[in-house]
Amino acid sequence: MRPKVYIDGHAGTTGLRIREWMEQRTDVELLTLPEKHRKDATARRECLLASNLTVLCLPDEAAREAVQWATTGTTRVVDASTAHRVMPGWVYGLPELAAEQRAAICDARFVANPGCYSSAFILLLRPLLDAGAISPTAPITCHALSGYSGGGHAMIEKWEDPATGLRALVSEAPYALDRVHKHIPEMMQYTGLQREPYFEPAVGPFRCGMRVQIPLHVDVLHAGNSGRHVWEVLHERYRNERFVRVVPFAERPNANERSFDPQACNDTNRIELRVLPHPSGHVLLMAVLDNLGKGASGVAIQSINLMLGFNETTGLPG
């Protein structure tokens, strides 16, 4: 029998993309509630308990409630909310995190899907901390630019409303400057950082796409860690990864205005990592990904595939 998969919140941005990428598959059965029952708690609970695996694409409080329902049965859960990303008993759903991560996801009952910014930040930094290239107490800053779909339907409506004029912006719009961003706990826990990074997110006048930049001052890098050596650490870590591409290194990056398009990986589950050296010894780490691909829905499907015993790449555009 085909395993049954239920997407609770399939009308949201993440859930919609998961459904679009999975609905043509013949190896799973997608359970779907009629529109009039989509938000009915009783119907949702019954559908969740009838599934082999449920994906929660819900606000945090609703996700916590759904997880309580799941504990009364045998349903396995992938939670795309922020609610459980650093909770004990949950496995972080980033297969490329470490050598043992895939096995942990395969065996897990409860998997927390990573945040979009977090995935890029962690994939760029974790190998460098593991290799001793930088210290866990290093002062790290990160600037990240996302398409407005990262904020869900409310942000999409705001940015696409002609009355706001936001689509005509000629610059990005920083946000969350007055608070600690919700991704900070997972960014610290899964890199090994002991000092909170200064994270500056922004939204751009495009629907999907993401560029994450981490500048490393020469004084942050331990002795001997040139730009080339940093690139070699990342290249070695991800050399056999289907969805993580480390762009070839250049001592003098030949960049122009279109070189680092945040939309370059849109509609794929690919993330591209770059190491850009500076003549003064500084290094810029950069990641480009689709915030709804590798940043949300695609990585969720990787976990779904692993948990259900399928090839991890099934149904995913590279």
Tab-separated table of C-alpha atoms in Angstrom:
chain	number	residue	atom	x	y	z
A	1	MET	CA	0.000	0.000	0.000
A	2	ARG	CA	1.158	3.527	-0.740
A	3	PRO	CA	1.936	5.611	2.348
A	4	LYS	CA	-0.625	8.306	3.089
A	5	VAL	CA	0.655	11.879	3.404
A	6	TYR	CA	-1.468	14.725	4.757
A	7	ILE	CA	-0.442	18.377	4.367
A	8	ASP	CA	-2.152	20.362	7.107
A	9	GLY	CA	-2.114	23.893	5.742
A	10	HIS	CA	-1.710	23.026	2.071
A	11	ALA	CA	-3.139	26.397	0.989
A	12	GLY	CA	-0.208	28.295	2.527
A	13	THR	CA	2.910	29.131	0.558
A	14	THR	CA	5.058	26.261	1.848
A	15	GLY	CA	2.225	23.721	1.807
A	16	LEU	CA	1.159	24.743	-1.673
A	17	ARG	CA	4.648	24.207	-3.095
A	18	ILE	CA	4.973	20.825	-1.338
A	19	ARG	CA	1.658	19.762	-2.817
A	20	GLU	CA	2.585	20.993	-6.306
A	21	TRP	CA	5.825	19.002	-6.264
A	22	MET	CA	4.243	15.840	-4.815
A	23	GLU	CA	0.810	15.615	-6.415
A	24	GLN	CA	2.041	13.968	-9.627
A	25	ARG	CA	3.792	11.170	-7.745
A	26	THR	CA	2.366	7.648	-7.806
A	27	ASP	CA	4.328	6.334	-4.816
A	28	VAL	CA	2.342	8.250	-2.181
A	29	GLU	CA	-1.323	8.996	-1.558
A	30	LEU	CA	-2.033	12.613	-0.680
A	31	LEU	CA	-4.924	13.047	1.736
A	32	THR	CA	-6.910	16.237	1.130
A	33	LEU	CA	-9.865	17.675	2.998
A	34	PRO	CA	-12.722	19.346	1.122
A	35	GLU	CA	-12.359	23.118	1.169
A	36	LYS	CA	-15.254	23.572	3.609
A	37	HIS	CA	-13.503	21.312	6.161
A	38	ARG	CA	-9.955	22.530	5.580
A	39	LYS	CA	-9.901	24.515	8.843
A	40	ASP	CA	-12.211	22.258	10.840
A	41	ALA	CA	-10.265	20.921	13.834
A	42	THR	CA	-12.127	17.613	14.032
A	43	ALA	CA	-11.692	16.864	10.334
A	44	ARG	CA	-8.018	17.853	10.450
A	45	ARG	CA	-7.364	15.639	13.441
A	46	GLU	CA	-9.024	12.647	11.788
A	47	CYS	CA	-7.023	13.173	8.597
A	48	LEU	CA	-3.789	13.532	10.543
A	49	LEU	CA	-4.359	10.303	12.467
A	50	ALA	CA	-5.285	8.473	9.254
A	51	SER	CA	-1.988	9.412	7.613
A	52	ASN	CA	1.378	7.718	7.807
A	53	LEU	CA	3.041	11.131	7.747
A	54	THR	CA	1.658	14.630	8.214
A	55	VAL	CA	3.363	17.859	7.180
A	56	LEU	CA	2.376	20.838	9.325
A	57	CYS	CA	2.380	24.139	7.411
A	58	LEU	CA	0.731	26.095	10.183
A	59	PRO	CA	1.324	28.969	12.607
A	60	ASP	CA	3.270	27.914	15.684
A	61	GLU	CA	0.342	27.540	18.081
A	62	ALA	CA	-1.708	25.521	15.588
A	63	ALA	CA	1.325	23.303	14.951
A	64	ARG	CA	1.730	22.622	18.670
A	65	GLU	CA	-1.925	21.611	18.886
A	66	ALA	CA	-1.589	19.278	15.886
A	67	VAL	CA	1.487	17.638	17.397
A	68	GLN	CA	-0.566	16.838	20.507
A	69	TRP	CA	-3.088	15.078	18.265
A	70	ALA	CA	-0.259	13.106	16.646
A	71	THR	CA	0.993	11.804	19.995
A	72	THR	CA	-2.261	9.849	20.409
A	73	GLY	CA	-1.543	7.773	17.293
A	74	THR	CA	1.388	6.573	15.195
A	75	THR	CA	1.539	9.386	12.638
A	76	ARG	CA	4.996	10.754	11.893
A	77	VAL	CA	5.327	14.526	11.585
A	78	VAL	CA	7.340	17.073	9.639
A	79	ASP	CA	6.664	20.491	11.157
A	80	ALA	CA	7.427	23.489	8.934
A	81	SER	CA	6.639	26.020	11.672
A	82	THR	CA	9.133	27.561	14.091
A	83	ALA	CA	7.588	25.783	17.073
A	84	HIS	CA	9.862	22.745	17.429
A	85	ARG	CA	13.154	23.576	15.705
A	86	VAL	CA	15.223	23.564	18.888
A	87	MET	CA	12.956	21.336	20.999
A	88	PRO	CA	14.383	18.200	22.652
A	89	GLY	CA	13.075	15.044	21.018
A	90	TRP	CA	12.852	16.628	17.571
A	91	VAL	CA	15.278	15.977	14.723
A	92	TYR	CA	16.349	18.948	12.617
A	93	GLY	CA	15.326	18.276	9.027
A	94	LEU	CA	18.433	19.440	7.188
A	95	PRO	CA	19.942	16.279	5.674
A	96	GLU	CA	23.234	17.959	4.749
A	97	LEU	CA	23.834	19.244	8.299
A	98	ALA	CA	26.192	16.447	9.374
A	99	ALA	CA	27.190	12.897	8.454
A	100	GLU	CA	24.678	11.330	10.853
A	101	GLN	CA	21.737	13.613	10.012
A	102	ARG	CA	20.140	11.510	7.299
A	103	ALA	CA	20.017	8.438	9.518
A	104	ALA	CA	18.485	10.513	12.298
A	105	ILE	CA	15.780	11.818	9.944
A	106	CYS	CA	15.068	8.324	8.595
A	107	ASP	CA	14.428	7.016	12.125
A	108	ALA	CA	12.655	10.065	13.533
A	109	ARG	CA	8.999	10.327	14.394
A	110	PHE	CA	9.135	14.120	14.730
A	111	VAL	CA	11.173	16.263	12.321
A	112	ALA	CA	11.416	20.059	12.464
A	113	ASN	CA	11.817	21.654	9.044
A	114	PRO	CA	14.528	24.355	8.921
A	115	GLY	CA	13.898	28.040	8.374
A	116	CYS	CA	14.894	29.426	4.972
A	117	TYR	CA	17.479	31.925	6.222
A	118	SER	CA	18.697	29.359	8.732
A	119	SER	CA	19.414	26.649	6.161
A	120	ALA	CA	21.741	28.921	4.201
A	121	PHE	CA	23.417	30.345	7.309
A	122	ILE	CA	24.027	26.882	8.780
A	123	LEU	CA	25.266	25.277	5.557
A	124	LEU	CA	27.761	28.121	5.107
A	125	LEU	CA	29.074	28.241	8.684
A	126	ARG	CA	28.779	24.773	10.228
A	127	PRO	CA	31.658	23.229	8.222
A	128	LEU	CA	33.938	26.134	9.185
A	129	LEU	CA	33.259	25.705	12.883
A	130	ASP	CA	33.699	21.932	12.600
A	131	ALA	CA	37.057	22.492	10.859
A	132	GLY	CA	38.237	25.055	13.412
A	133	ALA	CA	38.467	27.827	10.817
A	134	ILE	CA	36.521	30.184	13.080
A	135	SER	CA	35.752	30.176	16.783
A	136	PRO	CA	32.300	29.433	18.269
A	137	THR	CA	32.602	32.772	20.062
A	138	ALA	CA	33.394	34.739	16.879
A	139	PRO	CA	31.276	37.865	16.277
A	140	ILE	CA	29.277	36.953	13.171
A	141	THR	CA	27.075	39.220	11.097
A	142	CYS	CA	24.672	38.181	8.366
A	143	HIS	CA	22.753	40.200	5.804
A	144	ALA	CA	20.018	38.338	3.925
A	145	LEU	CA	17.610	39.306	1.165
A	146	SER	CA	14.414	37.331	0.505
A	147	GLY	CA	11.513	37.472	-1.893
A	148	TYR	CA	8.284	38.624	-0.285
A	149	SER	CA	6.691	35.161	-0.431
A	150	GLY	CA	8.766	34.354	2.649
A	151	GLY	CA	6.240	36.289	4.724
A	152	GLY	CA	3.258	34.173	3.633
A	153	HIS	CA	-0.051	35.298	2.169
A	154	ALA	CA	-0.264	38.509	4.192
A	155	MET	CA	3.073	39.777	2.903
A	156	ILE	CA	2.331	38.610	-0.635
A	157	GLU	CA	-0.945	40.538	-0.653
A	158	LYS	CA	0.758	43.630	0.739
A	159	TRP	CA	3.594	43.606	-1.794
A	160	GLU	CA	1.383	42.751	-4.773
A	161	ASP	CA	-1.308	45.312	-3.938
A	162	PRO	CA	-0.902	48.082	-6.575
A	163	ALA	CA	-1.920	50.631	-3.954
A	164	THR	CA	1.253	50.023	-1.924
A	165	GLY	CA	3.627	50.529	-4.835
A	166	LEU	CA	6.069	48.081	-3.259
A	167	ARG	CA	6.724	46.171	-6.483
A	168	ALA	CA	8.216	49.382	-7.869
A	169	LEU	CA	10.793	49.737	-5.094
A	170	VAL	CA	14.321	50.205	-6.409
A	171	SER	CA	15.887	48.974	-3.184
A	172	GLU	CA	15.353	46.315	-0.555
A	173	ALA	CA	13.307	46.860	2.605
A	174	PRO	CA	15.001	45.837	5.878
A	175	TYR	CA	12.744	44.426	8.586
A	176	ALA	CA	12.870	42.969	12.126
A	177	LEU	CA	15.400	45.631	13.113
A	178	ASP	CA	13.665	46.032	16.475
A	179	ARG	CA	13.668	42.398	17.608
A	180	VAL	CA	15.603	39.144	17.758
A	181	HIS	CA	14.618	37.223	14.634
A	182	LYS	CA	12.813	33.920	15.190
A	183	HIS	CA	15.524	31.999	13.285
A	184	ILE	CA	18.330	32.982	15.669
A	185	PRO	CA	17.949	29.990	18.064
A	186	GLU	CA	18.343	27.387	15.299
A	187	MET	CA	21.102	29.404	13.613
A	188	MET	CA	23.100	29.170	16.828
A	189	GLN	CA	22.217	25.628	17.862
A	190	TYR	CA	23.013	23.934	14.556
A	191	THR	CA	26.167	25.862	13.714
A	192	GLY	CA	27.623	25.631	17.226
A	193	LEU	CA	27.898	29.403	17.645
A	194	GLN	CA	28.004	30.481	21.283
A	195	ARG	CA	27.533	34.182	20.585
A	196	GLU	CA	24.347	35.500	19.004
A	197	PRO	CA	24.993	36.642	15.418
A	198	TYR	CA	23.865	40.061	14.274
A	199	PHE	CA	21.264	39.152	11.671
A	200	GLU	CA	19.864	41.776	9.298
A	201	PRO	CA	17.089	40.390	7.053
A	202	ALA	CA	15.457	42.302	4.216
A	203	VAL	CA	12.686	41.865	1.637
A	204	GLY	CA	13.031	42.665	-2.055
A	205	PRO	CA	10.470	43.497	-4.770
A	206	PHE	CA	10.335	39.949	-6.157
A	207	ARG	CA	8.197	36.964	-5.168
A	208	CYS	CA	10.729	34.143	-4.631
A	209	GLY	CA	14.465	33.888	-4.230
A	210	MET	CA	17.040	34.493	-1.515
A	211	ARG	CA	20.612	35.659	-1.087
A	212	VAL	CA	22.368	35.242	2.275
A	213	GLN	CA	25.714	36.961	2.914
A	214	ILE	CA	28.108	36.420	5.842
A	215	PRO	CA	31.159	38.684	5.797
A	216	LEU	CA	34.112	37.268	7.733
A	217	HIS	CA	36.679	39.872	8.779
A	218	VAL	CA	40.256	38.644	8.486
A	219	ASP	CA	40.565	38.855	12.293
A	220	VAL	CA	37.684	36.364	12.696
A	221	LEU	CA	39.470	33.722	10.616
A	222	HIS	CA	42.004	31.599	12.441
A	223	ALA	CA	45.562	31.751	11.108
A	224	GLY	CA	46.053	29.999	7.786
A	225	ASN	CA	42.418	30.197	6.716
A	226	SER	CA	42.591	32.052	3.433
A	227	GLY	CA	39.632	32.352	1.089
A	228	ARG	CA	40.865	29.326	-0.828
A	229	HIS	CA	41.130	27.225	2.310
A	230	VAL	CA	37.611	28.243	3.380
A	231	TRP	CA	36.369	27.214	-0.075
A	232	GLU	CA	38.174	23.869	0.204
A	233	VAL	CA	36.438	23.166	3.532
A	234	LEU	CA	33.009	23.768	2.000
A	235	HIS	CA	33.838	21.925	-1.208
A	236	GLU	CA	35.008	18.863	0.674
A	237	ARG	CA	31.948	18.828	2.937
A	238	TYR	CA	29.418	19.050	0.098
A	239	ARG	CA	31.240	17.429	-2.818
A	240	ASN	CA	28.763	14.514	-2.980
A	241	GLU	CA	25.589	16.471	-2.215
A	242	ARG	CA	22.991	16.594	-4.971
A	243	PHE	CA	21.338	19.826	-3.841
A	244	VAL	CA	24.302	21.805	-2.496
A	245	ARG	CA	26.580	23.284	-5.149
A	246	VAL	CA	29.805	24.982	-4.093
A	247	VAL	CA	30.628	27.364	-6.939
A	248	PRO	CA	34.243	27.090	-8.196
A	249	PHE	CA	36.699	29.368	-6.416
A	250	ALA	CA	38.323	32.388	-8.021
A	251	GLU	CA	41.099	34.454	-6.419
A	252	ARG	CA	39.684	37.512	-8.201
A	253	PRO	CA	35.921	37.067	-8.527
A	254	ASN	CA	34.721	38.424	-11.856
A	255	ALA	CA	31.437	39.941	-10.706
A	256	ASN	CA	29.001	42.292	-12.389
A	257	GLU	CA	25.596	43.679	-11.499
A	258	ARG	CA	23.828	40.400	-12.322
A	259	SER	CA	26.335	37.927	-10.867
A	260	PHE	CA	24.555	37.155	-7.617
A	261	ASP	CA	20.901	37.120	-8.614
A	262	PRO	CA	18.830	35.990	-5.595
A	263	GLN	CA	16.372	34.377	-8.035
A	264	ALA	CA	19.001	32.203	-9.778
A	265	CYS	CA	17.861	28.977	-8.056
A	266	ASN	CA	14.120	29.603	-8.229
A	267	ASP	CA	11.860	26.609	-8.883
A	268	THR	CA	14.622	24.197	-7.833
A	269	ASN	CA	15.755	22.518	-4.617
A	270	ARG	CA	19.313	23.699	-5.218
A	271	ILE	CA	21.411	25.997	-3.039
A	272	GLU	CA	24.573	27.588	-4.421
A	273	LEU	CA	27.390	28.482	-2.019
A	274	ARG	CA	30.173	30.927	-2.842
A	275	VAL	CA	33.403	31.969	-1.146
A	276	LEU	CA	34.521	35.417	-2.297
A	277	PRO	CA	38.002	36.480	-1.108
A	278	HIS	CA	39.041	40.088	-0.523
A	279	PRO	CA	42.570	41.448	-1.092
A	280	SER	CA	42.748	42.437	2.595
A	281	GLY	CA	42.175	38.842	3.703
A	282	HIS	CA	38.497	39.188	4.487
A	283	VAL	CA	36.124	36.546	3.084
A	284	LEU	CA	32.501	36.875	2.013
A	285	LEU	CA	30.351	33.746	2.267
A	286	MET	CA	27.265	33.795	0.067
A	287	ALA	CA	24.319	31.479	-0.543
A	288	VAL	CA	21.595	31.718	-3.179
A	289	LEU	CA	18.449	29.580	-2.996
A	290	ASP	CA	14.714	29.585	-3.568
A	291	ASN	CA	13.150	30.492	-0.219
A	292	LEU	CA	10.218	28.192	-1.072
A	293	GLY	CA	12.452	25.490	-2.574
A	294	LYS	CA	15.535	24.444	-0.629
A	295	GLY	CA	14.478	27.070	1.910
A	296	ALA	CA	11.181	25.418	2.837
A	297	SER	CA	9.200	23.000	0.675
A	298	GLY	CA	12.013	21.189	-1.081
A	299	VAL	CA	13.941	20.373	2.078
A	300	ALA	CA	10.668	19.192	3.641
A	301	ILE	CA	10.227	16.739	0.761
A	302	GLN	CA	13.788	15.502	1.319
A	303	SER	CA	12.776	14.605	4.894
A	304	ILE	CA	9.478	13.084	3.747
A	305	ASN	CA	11.337	10.862	1.293
A	306	LEU	CA	13.864	9.763	3.907
A	307	MET	CA	11.195	9.026	6.514
A	308	LEU	CA	9.107	6.988	4.070
A	309	GLY	CA	12.048	5.013	2.693
A	310	PHE	CA	12.185	6.615	-0.770
A	311	ASN	CA	15.218	7.955	-2.571
A	312	GLU	CA	15.841	11.376	-1.027
A	313	THR	CA	15.828	13.135	-4.398
A	314	THR	CA	12.458	11.749	-5.568
A	315	GLY	CA	10.180	14.412	-7.005
A	316	LEU	CA	12.664	17.252	-6.533
A	317	PRO	CA	14.037	19.488	-9.302
A	318	GLY	CA	17.786	19.851	-8.887
